[in-house]
Coordinates of C-alpha atoms in Angstrom, one line a residue:
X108 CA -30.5 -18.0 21.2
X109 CA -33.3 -17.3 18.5
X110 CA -36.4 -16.5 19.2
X111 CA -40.0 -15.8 17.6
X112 CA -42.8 -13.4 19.8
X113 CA -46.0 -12.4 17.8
X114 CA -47.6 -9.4 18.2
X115 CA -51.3 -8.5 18.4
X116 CA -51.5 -5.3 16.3
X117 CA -54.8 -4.7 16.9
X118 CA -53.9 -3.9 20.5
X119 CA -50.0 -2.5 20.3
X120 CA -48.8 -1.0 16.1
X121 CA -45.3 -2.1 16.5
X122 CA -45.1 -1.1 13.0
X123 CA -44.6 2.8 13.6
X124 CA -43.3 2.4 17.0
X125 CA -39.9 0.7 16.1
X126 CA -39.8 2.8 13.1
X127 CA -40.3 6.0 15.6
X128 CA -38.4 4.2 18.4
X129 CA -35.8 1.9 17.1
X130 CA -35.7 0.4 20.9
X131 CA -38.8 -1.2 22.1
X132 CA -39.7 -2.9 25.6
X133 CA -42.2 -5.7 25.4
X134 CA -43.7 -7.6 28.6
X135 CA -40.8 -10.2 29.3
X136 CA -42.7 -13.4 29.4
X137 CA -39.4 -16.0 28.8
X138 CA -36.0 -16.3 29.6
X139 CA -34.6 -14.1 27.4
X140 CA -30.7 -12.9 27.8
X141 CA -28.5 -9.8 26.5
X142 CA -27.6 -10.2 22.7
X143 CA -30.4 -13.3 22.0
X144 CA -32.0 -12.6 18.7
X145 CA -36.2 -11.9 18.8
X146 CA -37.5 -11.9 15.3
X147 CA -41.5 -10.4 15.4
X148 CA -44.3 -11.8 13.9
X149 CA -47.0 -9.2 13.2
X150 CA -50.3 -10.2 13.3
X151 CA -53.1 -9.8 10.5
X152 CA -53.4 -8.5 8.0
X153 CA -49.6 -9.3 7.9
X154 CA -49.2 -12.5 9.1
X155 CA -45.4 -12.4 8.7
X156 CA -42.2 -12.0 10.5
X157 CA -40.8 -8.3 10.0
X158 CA -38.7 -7.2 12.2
X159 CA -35.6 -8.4 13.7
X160 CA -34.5 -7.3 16.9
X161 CA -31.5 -8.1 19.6
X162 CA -32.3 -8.5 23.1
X163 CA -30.3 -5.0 25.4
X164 CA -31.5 -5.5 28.4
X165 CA -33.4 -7.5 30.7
X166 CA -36.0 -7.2 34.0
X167 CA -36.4 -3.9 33.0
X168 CA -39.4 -2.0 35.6
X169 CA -42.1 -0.6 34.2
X170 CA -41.1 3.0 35.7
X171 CA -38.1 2.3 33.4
X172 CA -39.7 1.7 30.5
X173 CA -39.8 3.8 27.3
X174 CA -42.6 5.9 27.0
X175 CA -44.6 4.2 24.1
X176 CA -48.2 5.2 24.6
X177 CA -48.9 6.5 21.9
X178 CA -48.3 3.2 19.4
X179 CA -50.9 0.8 22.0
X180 CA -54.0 1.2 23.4
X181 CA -54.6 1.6 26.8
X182 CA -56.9 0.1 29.3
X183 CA -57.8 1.2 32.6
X184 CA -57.9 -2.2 34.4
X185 CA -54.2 -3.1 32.8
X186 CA -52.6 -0.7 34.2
X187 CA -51.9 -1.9 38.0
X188 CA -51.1 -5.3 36.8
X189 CA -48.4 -3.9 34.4
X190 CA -46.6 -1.7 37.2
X191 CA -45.9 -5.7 38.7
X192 CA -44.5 -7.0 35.6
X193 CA -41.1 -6.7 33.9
X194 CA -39.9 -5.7 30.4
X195 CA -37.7 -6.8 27.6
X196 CA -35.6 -4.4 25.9
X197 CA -35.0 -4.5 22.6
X198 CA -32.8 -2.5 19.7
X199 CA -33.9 -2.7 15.9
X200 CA -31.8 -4.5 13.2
X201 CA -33.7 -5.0 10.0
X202 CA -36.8 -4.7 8.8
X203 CA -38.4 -6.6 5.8
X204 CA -41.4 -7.1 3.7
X205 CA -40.7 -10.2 2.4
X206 CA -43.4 -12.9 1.7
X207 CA -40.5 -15.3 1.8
X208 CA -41.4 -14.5 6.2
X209 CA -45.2 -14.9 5.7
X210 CA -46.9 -17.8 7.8
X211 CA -47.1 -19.7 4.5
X212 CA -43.4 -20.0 4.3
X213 CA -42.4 -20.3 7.9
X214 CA -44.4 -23.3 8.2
X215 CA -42.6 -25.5 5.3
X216 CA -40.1 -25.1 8.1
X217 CA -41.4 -26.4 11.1
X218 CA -43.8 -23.4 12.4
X219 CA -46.6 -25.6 13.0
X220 CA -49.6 -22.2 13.4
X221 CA -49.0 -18.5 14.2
X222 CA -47.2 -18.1 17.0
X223 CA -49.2 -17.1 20.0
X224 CA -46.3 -17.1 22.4
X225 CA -42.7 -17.1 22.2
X226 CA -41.2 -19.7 20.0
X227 CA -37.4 -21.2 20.7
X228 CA -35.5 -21.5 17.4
X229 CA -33.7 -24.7 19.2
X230 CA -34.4 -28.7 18.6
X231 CA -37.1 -29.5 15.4
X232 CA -37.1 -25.4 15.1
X233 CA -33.3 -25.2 14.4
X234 CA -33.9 -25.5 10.5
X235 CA -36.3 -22.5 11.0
X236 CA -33.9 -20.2 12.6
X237 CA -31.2 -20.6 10.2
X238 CA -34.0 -20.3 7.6
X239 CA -35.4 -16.8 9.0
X240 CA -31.9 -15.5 9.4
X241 CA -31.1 -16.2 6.0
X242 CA -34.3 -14.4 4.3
X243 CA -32.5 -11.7 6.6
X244 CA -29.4 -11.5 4.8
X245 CA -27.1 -13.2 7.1
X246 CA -26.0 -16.4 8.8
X247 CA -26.8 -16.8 12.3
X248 CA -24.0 -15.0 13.6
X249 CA -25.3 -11.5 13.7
X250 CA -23.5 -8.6 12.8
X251 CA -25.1 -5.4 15.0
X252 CA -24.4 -2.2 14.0
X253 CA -23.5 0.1 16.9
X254 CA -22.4 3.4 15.4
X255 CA -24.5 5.1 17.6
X256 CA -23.3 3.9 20.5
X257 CA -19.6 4.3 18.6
X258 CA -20.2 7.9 17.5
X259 CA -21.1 8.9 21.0
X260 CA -18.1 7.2 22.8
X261 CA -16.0 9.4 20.4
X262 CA -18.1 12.7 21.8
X263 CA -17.2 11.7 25.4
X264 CA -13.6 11.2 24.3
X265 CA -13.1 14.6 23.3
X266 CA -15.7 15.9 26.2
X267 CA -13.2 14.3 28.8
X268 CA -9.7 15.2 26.9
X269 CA -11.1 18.7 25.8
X270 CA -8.0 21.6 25.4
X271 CA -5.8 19.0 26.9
X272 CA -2.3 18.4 25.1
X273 CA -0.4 15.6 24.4
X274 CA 3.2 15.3 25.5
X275 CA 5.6 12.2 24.3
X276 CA 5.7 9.8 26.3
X277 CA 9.9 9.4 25.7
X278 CA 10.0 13.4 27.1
X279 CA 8.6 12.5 30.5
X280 CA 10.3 11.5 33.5
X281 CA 7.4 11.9 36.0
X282 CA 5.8 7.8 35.7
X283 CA 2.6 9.5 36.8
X284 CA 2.0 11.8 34.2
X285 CA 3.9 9.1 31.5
X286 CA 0.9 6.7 32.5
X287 CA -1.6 9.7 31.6
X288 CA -0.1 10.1 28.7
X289 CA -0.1 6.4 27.9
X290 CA -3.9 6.5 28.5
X291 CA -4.5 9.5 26.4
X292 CA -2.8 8.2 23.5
X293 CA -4.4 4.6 23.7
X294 CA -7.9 6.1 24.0
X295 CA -7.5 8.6 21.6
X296 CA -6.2 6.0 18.9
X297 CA -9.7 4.1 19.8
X298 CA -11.8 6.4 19.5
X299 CA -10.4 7.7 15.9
X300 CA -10.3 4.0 15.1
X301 CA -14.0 4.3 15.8
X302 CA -15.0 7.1 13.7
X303 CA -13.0 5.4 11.3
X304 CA -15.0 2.3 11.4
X305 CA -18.3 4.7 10.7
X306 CA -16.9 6.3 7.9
X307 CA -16.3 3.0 6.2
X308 CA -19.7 1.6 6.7
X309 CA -21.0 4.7 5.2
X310 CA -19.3 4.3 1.5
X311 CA -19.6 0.5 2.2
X312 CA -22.3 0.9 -0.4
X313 CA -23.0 0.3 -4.1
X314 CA -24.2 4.3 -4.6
X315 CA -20.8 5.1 -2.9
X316 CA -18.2 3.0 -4.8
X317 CA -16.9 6.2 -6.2
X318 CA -15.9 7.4 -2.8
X319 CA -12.9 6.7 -0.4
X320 CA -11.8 7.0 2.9
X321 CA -8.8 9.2 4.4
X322 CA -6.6 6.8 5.8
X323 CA -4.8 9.3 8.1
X324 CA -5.0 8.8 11.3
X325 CA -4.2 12.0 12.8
X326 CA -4.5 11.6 16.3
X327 CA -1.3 13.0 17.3
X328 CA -1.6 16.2 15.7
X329 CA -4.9 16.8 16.8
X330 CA -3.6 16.3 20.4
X331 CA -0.7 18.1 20.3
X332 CA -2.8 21.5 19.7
X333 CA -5.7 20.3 22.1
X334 CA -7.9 17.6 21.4
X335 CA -10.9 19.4 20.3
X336 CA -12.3 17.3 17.4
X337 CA -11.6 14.7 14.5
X338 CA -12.3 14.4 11.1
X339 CA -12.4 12.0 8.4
X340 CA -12.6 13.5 4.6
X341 CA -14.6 11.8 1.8
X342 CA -13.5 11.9 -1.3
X343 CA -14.5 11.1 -4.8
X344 CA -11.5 8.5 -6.1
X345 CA -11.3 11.0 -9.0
X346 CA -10.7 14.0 -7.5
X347 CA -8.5 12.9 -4.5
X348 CA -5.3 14.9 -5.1
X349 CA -7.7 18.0 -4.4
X350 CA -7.7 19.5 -1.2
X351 CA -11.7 20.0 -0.9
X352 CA -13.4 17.2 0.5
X353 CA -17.0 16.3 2.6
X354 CA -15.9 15.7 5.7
X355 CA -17.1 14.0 8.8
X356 CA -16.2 16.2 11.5
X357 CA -17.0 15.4 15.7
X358 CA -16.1 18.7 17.3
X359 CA -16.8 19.7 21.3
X360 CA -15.8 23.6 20.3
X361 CA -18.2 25.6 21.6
X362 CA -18.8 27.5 18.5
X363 CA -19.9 24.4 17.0
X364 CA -23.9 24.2 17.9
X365 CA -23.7 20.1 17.5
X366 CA -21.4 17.5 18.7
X367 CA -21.6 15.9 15.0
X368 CA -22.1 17.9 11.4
X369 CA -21.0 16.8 7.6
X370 CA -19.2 19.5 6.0
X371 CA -18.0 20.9 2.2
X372 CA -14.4 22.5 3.4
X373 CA -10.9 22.4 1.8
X374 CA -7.8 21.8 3.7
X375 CA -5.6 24.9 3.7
X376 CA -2.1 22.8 3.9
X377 CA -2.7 22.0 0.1
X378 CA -4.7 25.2 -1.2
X379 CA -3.6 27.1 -4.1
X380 CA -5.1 30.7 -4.2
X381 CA -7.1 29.4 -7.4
X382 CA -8.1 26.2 -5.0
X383 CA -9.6 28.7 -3.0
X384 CA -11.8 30.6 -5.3
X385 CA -13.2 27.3 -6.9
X386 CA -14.0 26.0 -3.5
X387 CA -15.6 29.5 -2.5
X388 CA -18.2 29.5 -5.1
X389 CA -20.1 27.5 -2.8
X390 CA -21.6 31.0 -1.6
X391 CA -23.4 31.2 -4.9
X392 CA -25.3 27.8 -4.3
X393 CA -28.6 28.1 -2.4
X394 CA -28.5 26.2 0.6
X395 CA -29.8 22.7 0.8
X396 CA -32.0 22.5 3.7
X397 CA -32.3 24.6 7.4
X398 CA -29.8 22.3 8.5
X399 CA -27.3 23.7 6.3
X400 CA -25.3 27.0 6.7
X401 CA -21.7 28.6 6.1
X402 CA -18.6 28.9 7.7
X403 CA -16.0 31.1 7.3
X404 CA -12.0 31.8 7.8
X405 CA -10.8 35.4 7.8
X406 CA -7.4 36.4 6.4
X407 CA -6.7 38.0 9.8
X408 CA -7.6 34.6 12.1
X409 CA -7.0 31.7 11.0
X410 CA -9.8 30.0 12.7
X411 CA -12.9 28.7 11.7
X412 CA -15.3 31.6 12.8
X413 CA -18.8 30.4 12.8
X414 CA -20.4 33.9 11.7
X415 CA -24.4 35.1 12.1
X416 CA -23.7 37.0 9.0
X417 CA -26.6 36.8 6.1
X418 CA -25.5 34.8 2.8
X419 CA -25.3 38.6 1.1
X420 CA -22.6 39.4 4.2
X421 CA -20.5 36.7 3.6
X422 CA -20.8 37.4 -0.3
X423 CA -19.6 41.2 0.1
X424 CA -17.0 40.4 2.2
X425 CA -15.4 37.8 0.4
X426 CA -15.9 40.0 -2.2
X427 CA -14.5 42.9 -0.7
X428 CA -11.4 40.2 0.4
X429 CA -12.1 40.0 3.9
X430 CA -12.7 35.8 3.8
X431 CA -10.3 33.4 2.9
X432 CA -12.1 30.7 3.0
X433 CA -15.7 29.4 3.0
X434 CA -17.0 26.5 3.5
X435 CA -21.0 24.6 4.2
X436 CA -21.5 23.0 7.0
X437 CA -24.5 20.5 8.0
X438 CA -25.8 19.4 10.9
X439 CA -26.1 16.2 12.3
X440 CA -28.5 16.6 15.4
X441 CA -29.0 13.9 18.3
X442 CA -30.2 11.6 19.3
X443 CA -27.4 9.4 16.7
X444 CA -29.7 6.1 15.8
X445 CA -29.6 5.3 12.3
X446 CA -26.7 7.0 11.9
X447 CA -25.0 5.9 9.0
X448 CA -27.6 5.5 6.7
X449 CA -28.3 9.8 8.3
X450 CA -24.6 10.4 7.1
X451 CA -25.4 8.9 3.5
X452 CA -28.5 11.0 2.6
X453 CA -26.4 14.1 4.1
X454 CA -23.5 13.4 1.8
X455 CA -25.9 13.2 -1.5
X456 CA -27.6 16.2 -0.4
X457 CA -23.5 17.7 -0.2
X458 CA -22.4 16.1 -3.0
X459 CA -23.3 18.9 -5.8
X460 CA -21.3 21.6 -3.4
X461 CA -18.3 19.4 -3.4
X462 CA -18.7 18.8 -7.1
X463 CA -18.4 22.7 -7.3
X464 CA -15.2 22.8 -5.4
X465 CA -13.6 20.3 -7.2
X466 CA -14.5 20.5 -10.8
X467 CA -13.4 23.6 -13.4
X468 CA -16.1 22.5 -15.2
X469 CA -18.5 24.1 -12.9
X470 CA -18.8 27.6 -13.3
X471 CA -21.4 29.8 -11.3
X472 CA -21.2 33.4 -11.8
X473 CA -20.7 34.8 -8.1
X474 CA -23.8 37.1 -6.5
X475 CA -23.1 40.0 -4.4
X476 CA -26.0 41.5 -3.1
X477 CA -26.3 45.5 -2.4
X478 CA -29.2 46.7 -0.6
X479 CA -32.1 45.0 -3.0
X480 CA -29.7 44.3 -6.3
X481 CA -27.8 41.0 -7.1
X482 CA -24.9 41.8 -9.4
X483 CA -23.6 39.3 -11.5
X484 CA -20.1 38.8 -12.5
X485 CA -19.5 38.7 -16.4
X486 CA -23.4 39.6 -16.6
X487 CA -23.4 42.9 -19.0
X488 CA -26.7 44.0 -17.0
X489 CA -28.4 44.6 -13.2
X490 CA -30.6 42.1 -12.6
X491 CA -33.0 43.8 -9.6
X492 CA -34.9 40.4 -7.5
X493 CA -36.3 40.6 -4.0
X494 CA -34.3 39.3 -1.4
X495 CA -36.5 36.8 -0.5
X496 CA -36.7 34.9 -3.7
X497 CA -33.2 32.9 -3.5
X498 CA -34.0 31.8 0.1
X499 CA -36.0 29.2 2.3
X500 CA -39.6 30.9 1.6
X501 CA -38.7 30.1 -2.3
X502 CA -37.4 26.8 -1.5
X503 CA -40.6 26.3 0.9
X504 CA -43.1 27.7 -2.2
X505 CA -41.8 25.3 -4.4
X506 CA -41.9 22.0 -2.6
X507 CA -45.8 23.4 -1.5
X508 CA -46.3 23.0 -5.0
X509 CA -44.8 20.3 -6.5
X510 CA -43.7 18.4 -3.7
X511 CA -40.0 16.7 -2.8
X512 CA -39.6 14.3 -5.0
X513 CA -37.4 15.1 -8.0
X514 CA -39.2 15.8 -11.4
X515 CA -36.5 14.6 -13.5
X516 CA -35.8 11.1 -12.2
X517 CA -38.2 10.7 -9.3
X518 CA -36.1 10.2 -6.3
X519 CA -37.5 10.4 -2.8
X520 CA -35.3 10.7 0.0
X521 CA -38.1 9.6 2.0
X522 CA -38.8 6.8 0.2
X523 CA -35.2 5.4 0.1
X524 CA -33.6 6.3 3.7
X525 CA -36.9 6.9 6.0
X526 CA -37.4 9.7 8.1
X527 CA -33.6 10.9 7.9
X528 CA -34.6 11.5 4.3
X529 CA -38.2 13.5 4.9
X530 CA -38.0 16.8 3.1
X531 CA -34.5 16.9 1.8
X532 CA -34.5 18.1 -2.2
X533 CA -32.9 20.6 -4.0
X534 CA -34.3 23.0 -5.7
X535 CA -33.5 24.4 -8.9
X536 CA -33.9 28.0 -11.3
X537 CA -35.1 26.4 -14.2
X538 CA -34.6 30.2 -15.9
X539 CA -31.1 31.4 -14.0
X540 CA -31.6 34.7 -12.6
X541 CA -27.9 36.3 -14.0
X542 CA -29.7 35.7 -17.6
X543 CA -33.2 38.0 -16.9
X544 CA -32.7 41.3 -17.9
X545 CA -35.3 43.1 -16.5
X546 CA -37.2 43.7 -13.1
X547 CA -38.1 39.9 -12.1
X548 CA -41.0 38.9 -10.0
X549 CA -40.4 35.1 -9.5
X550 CA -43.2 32.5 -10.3
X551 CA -42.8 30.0 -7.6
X552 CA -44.2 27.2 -10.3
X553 CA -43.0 28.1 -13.4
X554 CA -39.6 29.2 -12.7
X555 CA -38.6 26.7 -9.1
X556 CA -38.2 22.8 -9.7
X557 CA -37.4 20.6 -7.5
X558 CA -34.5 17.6 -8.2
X559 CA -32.1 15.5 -6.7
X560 CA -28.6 15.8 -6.3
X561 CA -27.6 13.9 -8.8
X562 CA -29.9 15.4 -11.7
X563 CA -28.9 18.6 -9.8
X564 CA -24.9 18.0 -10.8
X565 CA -25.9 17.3 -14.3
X566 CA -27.9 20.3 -15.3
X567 CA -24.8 22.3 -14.0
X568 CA -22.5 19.9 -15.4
X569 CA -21.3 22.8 -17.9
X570 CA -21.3 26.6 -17.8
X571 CA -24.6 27.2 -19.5
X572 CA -26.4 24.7 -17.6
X573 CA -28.7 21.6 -19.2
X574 CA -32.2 21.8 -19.6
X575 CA -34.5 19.8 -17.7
X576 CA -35.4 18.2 -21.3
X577 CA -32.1 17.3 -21.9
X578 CA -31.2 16.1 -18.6
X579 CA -34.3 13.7 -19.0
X580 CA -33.2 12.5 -22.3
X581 CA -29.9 11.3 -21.0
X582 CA -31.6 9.3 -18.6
X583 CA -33.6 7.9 -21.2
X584 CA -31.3 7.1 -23.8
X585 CA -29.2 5.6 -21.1
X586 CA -32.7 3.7 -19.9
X587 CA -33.0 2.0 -23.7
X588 CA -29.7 1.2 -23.7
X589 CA -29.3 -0.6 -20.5
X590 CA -32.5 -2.5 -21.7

């Protein structure tokens, strides 16, 4: 069933609660049932449908309720009649601003006024529903995304089968434990399955049709040594014979401080010695975002080791040939909703690393940092900077000034993927510090930039890094030509 429900927004702004929210529980004045379709219909100065929404749960209490207070007003009077009533549960699909949903529209087909109460798509309104599904990019059979739900059924997986070992099933000759294993395995193939199914709907995407999927399945090994976590590895179709990838990783380790992270890492089966060293340059990067950090194998434990060892730590040891291996690692915290389009704007913001794994092309002098000094490898001088200036207070300067969205094309993560989005940017040395050679104070303005991933990758597309003019004029010349 398809419905229509208005919504006063003068009394309840269900504009920044579902965005905040994503579930929402409305008084339950109908028969609605689990899995109906409710499309809302804001009120002025709207005047449009804008959000589609599918019905989880029903006669839900008002002790129950989510706590949405501050999206409504309040009224003294109301409250006692609203502890008697019951609520209506509903999940976010899509959103939209289109003026083909404005009450000018909807009544070419068959909305006679705005809708004061709930409207049934059924009978003389049939024509509407298949019309307001279809300004909603689909037919009336609804596609929900569940990843959320999906991601955290993989979690429990490996809470409940945590350290536990898989034996084959043709070994055993106890049916009790045969049967456990029988369950284990059948589970386990589900819930990589699932994670599966997520990684595909995040490249399902036109600014992801240079990526691909690992089609490995993998559960077997992973229970055979205790079935701690999966992975799935992104890769850019060009560069998939190399062992480095961005991975999807779900992990109940303990050294692991979320259930969920995206990660730059190479796999050590395939690493060549020189695989190693391109993919450890990451260390000379500046990290993303707070979200971000490293993680590192030693030559004497062949574990990952999540260390609380400073960026100049990790650099002197690796240096000193303590590390074999580093890679970034990148939260993804709870709670899971709008996950995929979370995992997409992680990826971008992880993309320039991997590029820097991969590519020969990309050369970075490495940094090792003694006491106050950065030395430079191939750099004929000492290049004496403040510790502070390649970390987060630079990073924080620079976006105080100029802000996060990307100088040379103008990007906003915001903008694009919502919240999920808010703050992510990179930020660039306009002036590279290896090539200053004298004592260098750094001018948070003059010398910091901020710019996106992609205009990121192509200003260190070769050794001796683009200008921000140049960068500018290829998107430009490109502009013209596409026009």
């Amino acid at each position: 069933m398809q419905w229509i429900i208005p919504c006063d927004l003068n009394y309840y702004d269900i504009r920044v609660a579902i965005e905040k929210l994503h579930i929402i529980d409305l008084r339950q004045n109908n028969s609605f049932n689990i899995d109906d379709i409710v499309y809302i219909y804001a009120s002025a100065p709207y005047q449009k449908i804008m959000f589609k929404t599918r019905v989880v749960e029903v006669n839900v209490p008002y002790e129950q309720t989510i706590d949405d207070r501050d999206f409504g007003k309040i009224f003294e009077d109301e409250e006692e009649s609203k502890r008697k009533r019951d609520y209506v549960r509903l999940q976010l699909i899509n959103t939209s601003d289109s003026e083909a949903l404005s009450l000018t529209h909807l009544m070419k087909y068959g909305l006679k006024k705005a809708p004061q109460a709930a409207v049934k798509c059924i009978g003389d309104k049939l024509q509407l529903g298949e019309y307001i599904s279809e300004c909603f990019g689909g037919s009336s059979s609804i596609s929900i995304d569940t990843s959320d739900q999906d991601i955290e059924e993989v979690i429990n997986y490996l809470k409940e089968y945590h350290g536990k070992k898989y034996i084959q099933v043709e070994k055993l000759t106890n049916e009790d434990l045969k049967n456990e294993m029988i369950e284990f395995r059948k589970r386990g193939q589900n819930a990589r399955k699932q994670l599966l199914d997520i990684a595909n709907k995040v490249i399902d995407n036109p600014e992801f049709s240079e990526y691909e999927v690992s089609k490995r399945i993998d559960w077997i090994n992973q229970a055979q040594n205790g079935c701690d976590y999966f992975w799935i590895e992104f890769k850019k179709k060009e560069f998939r014979e190399s062992p480095s990838s961005i991975s999807l990783v779900v992990s109940v380790e303990e050294y692991y401080p979320t259930f969920v992270a995206l990660s730059v890492e190479a796999k050590d089966g395939k690493c060549t010695e020189d695989d190693y060293q391109k993919h450890n340059r990451l260390i000379s990067r500046d990290l993303p975002n707070n979200d971000a950090y490293y993680v590192t194998t030693t030559f004497k434990d062949t574990n990952h080791s999540i260390t609380n060892l400073s960026r100049e730590e990790i650099m002197r040891k690796y240096h000193n040939g303590e590390i074999k291996k580093i890679k970034l690692q990148m939260d993804i915290n709870e709670p899971y909703s709008d996950l995929i389009s979370r995992l997409r704007a992680g990826i971008k913001v992880l993309e320039p690393y991997y590029l820097l794994a991969v590519s020969d092309e990309l050369g970075d002098g490495y940094e090792v940092l003694e006491d106050d000094e950065i030395y430079y490898e191939g750099s004929v001088t000492t290049v004496k900077v403040n510790k502070y200036e390649r970390n987060q207070e630079a990073r924080r300067k620079c976006i105080e000034i100029h802000g996060c969205q990307c100088k040379i094309c103008g990007f906003d993560f915001e903008k694009t993927y919502g919240e999920a989005g808010k703050g992510l940017i990179h930020v660039h040395h306009i002036v590279p510090i290896s090539s200053i050679k004298e004592e260098y104070q750094i001018d948070y303005e003059k010398d910091l930039i901020p710019v996106c991933p992609n205009c990121h990758s192509m200003i260190h597309r070769k050794k001796e890094a683009y200008t921000i003019k140049e960068v500018e004029d290829m998107l430009m010349r490109k502009s013209n030509d596409t026009y």
